[in-house]
XYZ file of C-alpha atoms in Angstrom:
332
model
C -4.693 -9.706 -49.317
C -6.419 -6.409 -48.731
C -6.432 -3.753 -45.949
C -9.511 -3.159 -44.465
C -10.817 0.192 -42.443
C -10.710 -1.512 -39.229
C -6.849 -2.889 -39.522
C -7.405 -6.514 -40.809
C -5.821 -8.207 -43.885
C -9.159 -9.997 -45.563
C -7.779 -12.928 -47.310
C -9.515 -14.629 -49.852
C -10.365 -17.489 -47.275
C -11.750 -15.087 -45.518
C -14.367 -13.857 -48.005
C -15.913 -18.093 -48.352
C -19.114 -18.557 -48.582
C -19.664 -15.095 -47.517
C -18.483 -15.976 -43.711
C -17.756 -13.070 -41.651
C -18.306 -14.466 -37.729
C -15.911 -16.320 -35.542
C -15.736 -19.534 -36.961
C -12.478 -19.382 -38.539
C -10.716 -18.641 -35.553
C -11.555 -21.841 -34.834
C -10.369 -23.422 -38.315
C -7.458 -21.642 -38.331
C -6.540 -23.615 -34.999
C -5.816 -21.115 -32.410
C -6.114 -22.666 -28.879
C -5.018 -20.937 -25.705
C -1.225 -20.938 -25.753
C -0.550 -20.489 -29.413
C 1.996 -18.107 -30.454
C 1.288 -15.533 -33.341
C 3.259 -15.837 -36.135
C 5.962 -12.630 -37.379
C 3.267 -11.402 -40.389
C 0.752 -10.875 -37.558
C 3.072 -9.207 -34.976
C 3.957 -7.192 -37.787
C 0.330 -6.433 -38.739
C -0.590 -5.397 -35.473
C 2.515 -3.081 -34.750
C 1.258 -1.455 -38.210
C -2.356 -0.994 -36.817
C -1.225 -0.202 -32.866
C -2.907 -3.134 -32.045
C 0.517 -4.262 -29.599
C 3.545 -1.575 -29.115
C 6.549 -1.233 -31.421
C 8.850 -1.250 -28.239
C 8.955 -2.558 -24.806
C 10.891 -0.248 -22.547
C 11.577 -1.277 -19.120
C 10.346 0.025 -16.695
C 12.794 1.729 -14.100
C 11.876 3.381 -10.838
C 11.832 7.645 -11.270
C 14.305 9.275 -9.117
C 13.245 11.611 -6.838
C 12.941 15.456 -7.944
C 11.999 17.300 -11.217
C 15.529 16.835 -12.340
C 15.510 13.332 -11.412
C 11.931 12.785 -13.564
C 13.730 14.419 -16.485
C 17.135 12.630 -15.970
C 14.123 8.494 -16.149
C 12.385 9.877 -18.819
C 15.129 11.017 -21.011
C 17.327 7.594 -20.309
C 13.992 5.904 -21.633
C 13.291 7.805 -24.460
C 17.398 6.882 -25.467
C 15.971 3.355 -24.795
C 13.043 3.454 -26.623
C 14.754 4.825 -29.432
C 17.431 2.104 -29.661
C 14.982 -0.611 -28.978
C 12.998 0.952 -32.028
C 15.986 0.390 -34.259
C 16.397 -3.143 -33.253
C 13.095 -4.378 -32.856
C 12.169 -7.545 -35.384
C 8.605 -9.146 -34.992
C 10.191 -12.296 -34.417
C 12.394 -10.373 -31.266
C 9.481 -11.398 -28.541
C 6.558 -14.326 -29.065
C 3.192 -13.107 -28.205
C 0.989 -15.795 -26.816
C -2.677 -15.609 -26.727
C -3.867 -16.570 -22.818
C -7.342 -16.235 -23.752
C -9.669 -19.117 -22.572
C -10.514 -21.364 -25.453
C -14.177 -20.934 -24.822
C -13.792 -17.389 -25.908
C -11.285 -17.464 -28.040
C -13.984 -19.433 -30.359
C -16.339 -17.705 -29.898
C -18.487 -16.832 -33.031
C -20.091 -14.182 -32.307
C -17.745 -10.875 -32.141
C -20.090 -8.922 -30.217
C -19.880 -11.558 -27.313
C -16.397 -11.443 -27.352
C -14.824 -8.893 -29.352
C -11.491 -8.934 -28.303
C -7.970 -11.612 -27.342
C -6.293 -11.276 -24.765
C -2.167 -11.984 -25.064
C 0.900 -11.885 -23.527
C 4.628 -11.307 -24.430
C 7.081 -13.526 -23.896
C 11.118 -12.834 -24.233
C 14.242 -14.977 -24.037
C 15.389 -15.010 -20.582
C 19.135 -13.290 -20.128
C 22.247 -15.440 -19.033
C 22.582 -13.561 -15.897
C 18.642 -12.795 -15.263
C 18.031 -15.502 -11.906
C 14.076 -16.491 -11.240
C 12.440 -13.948 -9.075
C 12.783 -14.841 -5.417
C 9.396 -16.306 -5.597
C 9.169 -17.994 -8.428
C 5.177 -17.557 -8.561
C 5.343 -13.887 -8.048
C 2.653 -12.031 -9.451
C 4.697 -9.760 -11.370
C 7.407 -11.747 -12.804
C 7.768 -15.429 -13.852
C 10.675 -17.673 -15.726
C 10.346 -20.944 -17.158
C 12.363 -23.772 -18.993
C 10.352 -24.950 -22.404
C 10.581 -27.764 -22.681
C 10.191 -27.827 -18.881
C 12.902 -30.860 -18.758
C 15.471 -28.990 -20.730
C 17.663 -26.345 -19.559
C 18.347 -24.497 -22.866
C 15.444 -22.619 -23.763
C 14.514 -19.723 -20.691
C 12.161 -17.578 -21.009
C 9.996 -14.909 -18.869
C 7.423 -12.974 -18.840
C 5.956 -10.008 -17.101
C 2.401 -9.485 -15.932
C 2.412 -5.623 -16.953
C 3.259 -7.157 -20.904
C -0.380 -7.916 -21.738
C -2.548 -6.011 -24.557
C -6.109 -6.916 -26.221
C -6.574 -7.250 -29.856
C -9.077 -6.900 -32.174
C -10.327 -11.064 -32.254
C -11.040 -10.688 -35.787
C -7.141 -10.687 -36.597
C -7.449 -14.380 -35.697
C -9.335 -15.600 -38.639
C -7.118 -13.931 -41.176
C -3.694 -15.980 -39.905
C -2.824 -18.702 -38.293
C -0.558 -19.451 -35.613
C 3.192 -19.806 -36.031
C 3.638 -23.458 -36.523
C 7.269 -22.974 -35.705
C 7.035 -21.851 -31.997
C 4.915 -23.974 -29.746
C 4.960 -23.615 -26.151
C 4.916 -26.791 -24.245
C 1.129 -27.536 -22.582
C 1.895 -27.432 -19.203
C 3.786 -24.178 -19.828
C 0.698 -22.600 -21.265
C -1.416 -23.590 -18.206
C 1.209 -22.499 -15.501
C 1.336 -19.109 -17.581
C -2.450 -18.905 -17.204
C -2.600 -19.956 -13.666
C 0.275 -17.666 -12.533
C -2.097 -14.631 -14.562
C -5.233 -15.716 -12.221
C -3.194 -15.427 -9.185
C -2.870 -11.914 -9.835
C -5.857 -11.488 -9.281
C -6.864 -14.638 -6.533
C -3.912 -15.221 -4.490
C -4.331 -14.819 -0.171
C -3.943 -11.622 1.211
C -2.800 -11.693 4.940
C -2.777 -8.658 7.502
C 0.010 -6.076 7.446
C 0.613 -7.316 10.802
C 0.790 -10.707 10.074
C 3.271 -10.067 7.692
C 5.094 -7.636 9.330
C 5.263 -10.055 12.317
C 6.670 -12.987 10.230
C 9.133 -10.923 8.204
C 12.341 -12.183 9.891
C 11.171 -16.063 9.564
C 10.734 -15.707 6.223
C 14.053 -14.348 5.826
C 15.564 -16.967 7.810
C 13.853 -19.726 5.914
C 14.489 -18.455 2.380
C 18.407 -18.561 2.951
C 20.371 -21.089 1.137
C 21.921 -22.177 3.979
C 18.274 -23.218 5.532
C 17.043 -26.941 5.970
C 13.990 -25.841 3.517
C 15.464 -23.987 1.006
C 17.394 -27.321 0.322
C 14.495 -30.157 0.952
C 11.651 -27.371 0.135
C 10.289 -29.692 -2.793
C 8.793 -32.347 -0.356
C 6.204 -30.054 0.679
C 3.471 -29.073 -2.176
C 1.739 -26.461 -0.279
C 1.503 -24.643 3.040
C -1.930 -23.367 3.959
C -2.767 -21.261 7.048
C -6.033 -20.620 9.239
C -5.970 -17.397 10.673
C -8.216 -14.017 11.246
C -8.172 -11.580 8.270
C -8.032 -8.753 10.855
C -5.377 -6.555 11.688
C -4.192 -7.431 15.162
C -3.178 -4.606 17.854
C 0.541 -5.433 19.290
C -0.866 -7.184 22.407
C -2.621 -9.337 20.781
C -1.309 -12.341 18.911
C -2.475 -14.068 15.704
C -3.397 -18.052 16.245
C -2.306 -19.747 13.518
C -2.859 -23.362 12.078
C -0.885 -24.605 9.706
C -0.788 -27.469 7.017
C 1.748 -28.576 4.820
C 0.751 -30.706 2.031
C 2.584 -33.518 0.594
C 1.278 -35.249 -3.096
C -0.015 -38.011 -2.200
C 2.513 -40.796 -3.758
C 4.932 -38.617 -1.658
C 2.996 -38.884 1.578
C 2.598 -43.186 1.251
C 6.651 -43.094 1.194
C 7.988 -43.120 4.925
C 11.263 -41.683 4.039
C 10.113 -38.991 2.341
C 6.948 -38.072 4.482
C 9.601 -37.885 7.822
C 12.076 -35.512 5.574
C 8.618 -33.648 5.076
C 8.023 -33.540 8.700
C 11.620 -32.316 9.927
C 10.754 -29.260 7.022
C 7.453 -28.222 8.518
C 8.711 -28.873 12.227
C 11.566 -26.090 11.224
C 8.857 -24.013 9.995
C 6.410 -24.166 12.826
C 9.676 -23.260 15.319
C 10.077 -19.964 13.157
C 7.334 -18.924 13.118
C 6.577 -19.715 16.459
C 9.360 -17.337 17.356
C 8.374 -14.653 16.292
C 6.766 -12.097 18.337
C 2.947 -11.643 17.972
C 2.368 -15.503 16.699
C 1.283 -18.174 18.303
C 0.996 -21.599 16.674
C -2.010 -23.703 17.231
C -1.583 -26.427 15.183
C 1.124 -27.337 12.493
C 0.716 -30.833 10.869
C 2.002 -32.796 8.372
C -1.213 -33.815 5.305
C -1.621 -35.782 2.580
C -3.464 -33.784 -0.533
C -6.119 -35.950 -0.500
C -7.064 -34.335 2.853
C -7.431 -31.068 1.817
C -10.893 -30.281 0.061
C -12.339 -27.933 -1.483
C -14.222 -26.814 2.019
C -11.241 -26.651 3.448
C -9.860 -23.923 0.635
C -12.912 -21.425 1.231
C -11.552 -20.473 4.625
C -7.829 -22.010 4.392
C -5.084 -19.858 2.457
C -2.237 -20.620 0.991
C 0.236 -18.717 1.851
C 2.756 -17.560 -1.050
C 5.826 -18.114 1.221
C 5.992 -22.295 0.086
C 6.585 -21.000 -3.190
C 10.297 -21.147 -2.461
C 9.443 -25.299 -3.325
C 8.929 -24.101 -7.177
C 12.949 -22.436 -7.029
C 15.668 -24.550 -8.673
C 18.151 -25.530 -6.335
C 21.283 -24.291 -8.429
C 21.391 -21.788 -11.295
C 21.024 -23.895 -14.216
C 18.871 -26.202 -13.137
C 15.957 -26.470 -15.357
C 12.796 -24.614 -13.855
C 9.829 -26.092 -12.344
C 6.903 -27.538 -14.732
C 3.432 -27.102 -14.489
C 3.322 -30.112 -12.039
C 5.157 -27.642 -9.260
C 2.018 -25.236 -9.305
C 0.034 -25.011 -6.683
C -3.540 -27.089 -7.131
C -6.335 -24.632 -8.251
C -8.426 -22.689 -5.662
């Protein structure tokens, strides 16, 4: 192999036929979701294509003294992380779209876009949400309890595409398919997910503390409902004036045909509607009980769904195996 100017390691496959675009990306069979292999990691720690470390991030205490005190604990850390670091220490996986990841022109798309992914820790729990938009855990394969891992939304860097067509992905880690679309739809809703009024939320703060207890009736049942979506004004309220509020909960539909399990539903959302009701500053107009099939996509352009039913994605106890892609949220 040789080292060229820009970074890359030309292979001989490389130089076939005199091809230089981006069709062996393609041949070389990276999809979104595959993981590079170690001699790539490598290569692009060499060329500052991805960082050598990862050092957590922790929040700077206040004063000059207190911004020395951070910044010299991370520079120990980044240090001793250096020491340690192997290329096989973290997966990257690439989260580009296939349709650009292809691509063979490198003009049109120059670059991939991937993220790192660690082991999960023995004591690290999901985040409270489970979809937050920083943070997300997962089981792989998501109906094993073994393998945790997570990921962070700030651990995402662009490379060079042309990397791509001189290796090929690591054959040895594969994560499972739904994984690699909940990964990618968790991404988007950085960037997608409802935004409510400060007021709103400030209003419904205690009922969503209430709610997300263990002790609560939907912490426990909180996987009969698939969604919860709310109609209400995007404006922000003065405090004598209250916020109108209709909400759905969503069932699946095999769920909703099933009497049992469509009344458990109910008792959930009637708990939820007599929270929120409660609080001051919200009055509920409607709360019902839907099937998915009801929901369209004209519903979704005014509708949003509010983050707070993603307490139905959290395992119930600590080693249960987290949710699979079949737990997300439909796309919006």
């Amino acid at each position: 192999m040789q080292r060229l100017e820009n970074g890359r390691v030309r292979t001989d496959l490389d130089m076939r036929d005199g091809i230089d675009d981006g069709s062996l990306v393609a041949e070389n069979g990276w999809r979104q979701g595959s993981v590079l292999p170690p001699s790539l990691v490598t290569a692009l720690i060499e060329d500052h294509q991805i960082p050598a470390t990862i050092v957590p991030r922790a929040e700077s205490k206040k004063g000059w003294l207190g911004r020395l005190v951070t910044a010299l604990k991370q520079a120990k850390t980044r240090s001793h992380n250096a020491a340690l670091l192997e290329p096989t220490s973290d997966w990257w996986m690439v989260i580009s779209q296939d349709c650009d990841l292809v691509q063979t022109d490198w003009v049109k798309e120059p670059y991939v876009e991937l993220i790192r992914i660690r082991h999960a820790k023995d004591d690290e729990h999901p985040p409270k949400w489970l979809t937050s938009p920083r943070d997300l855990q997962f089981s792989d394969p998501p109906d094993k309890k073994t393998h945790r891992f997570a990921c962070s939304i700030h651990d995402r860097v662009q490379i060079d595409r042309k990397y791509l067509s001189d290796f090929r992905p690591d054959a040895n880690r594969a994560i499972d398919r739904e994984n690699v679309r909940r990964i990618c739809l968790w991404v988007a809703r950085r960037y997608v997910r409802a935004a409510f009024p400060d007021a709103f939320n400030e209003r419904v703060e205690a009922a969503v503390d209430s709610l997300t207890k263990k002790s609560s009736e939907l912490y426990k049942q909180s996987d009969l409902l698939s969604g919860i979506y709310l109609l209400v004004t995007e404006a922000e309220l003065g405090p004598d004036e209250d916020y109108k509020v209709v909400v759905w909960g969503t069932m699946r539909a095999p769920d909703f045909e099933k009497p049992d399990r469509r009344e458990l539903a109910q008792r959930i959302l009637d708990l939820l509607e007599s929270s929120l009701g409660s609080c001051d500053g919200i009055e509920i107009d409607e709360c019902v009980l839907v099937s998915e099939q009801d929901l369209t996509i004209d519903h979704l352009r005014v509708w949003k769904r509010w983050d707070f039913d993603v307490l139905s994605l959290r395992p119930k106890r600590k080693n249960d195996p987290l949710p699979s892609v079949e737990d997300l949220p439909p796309d919006q």
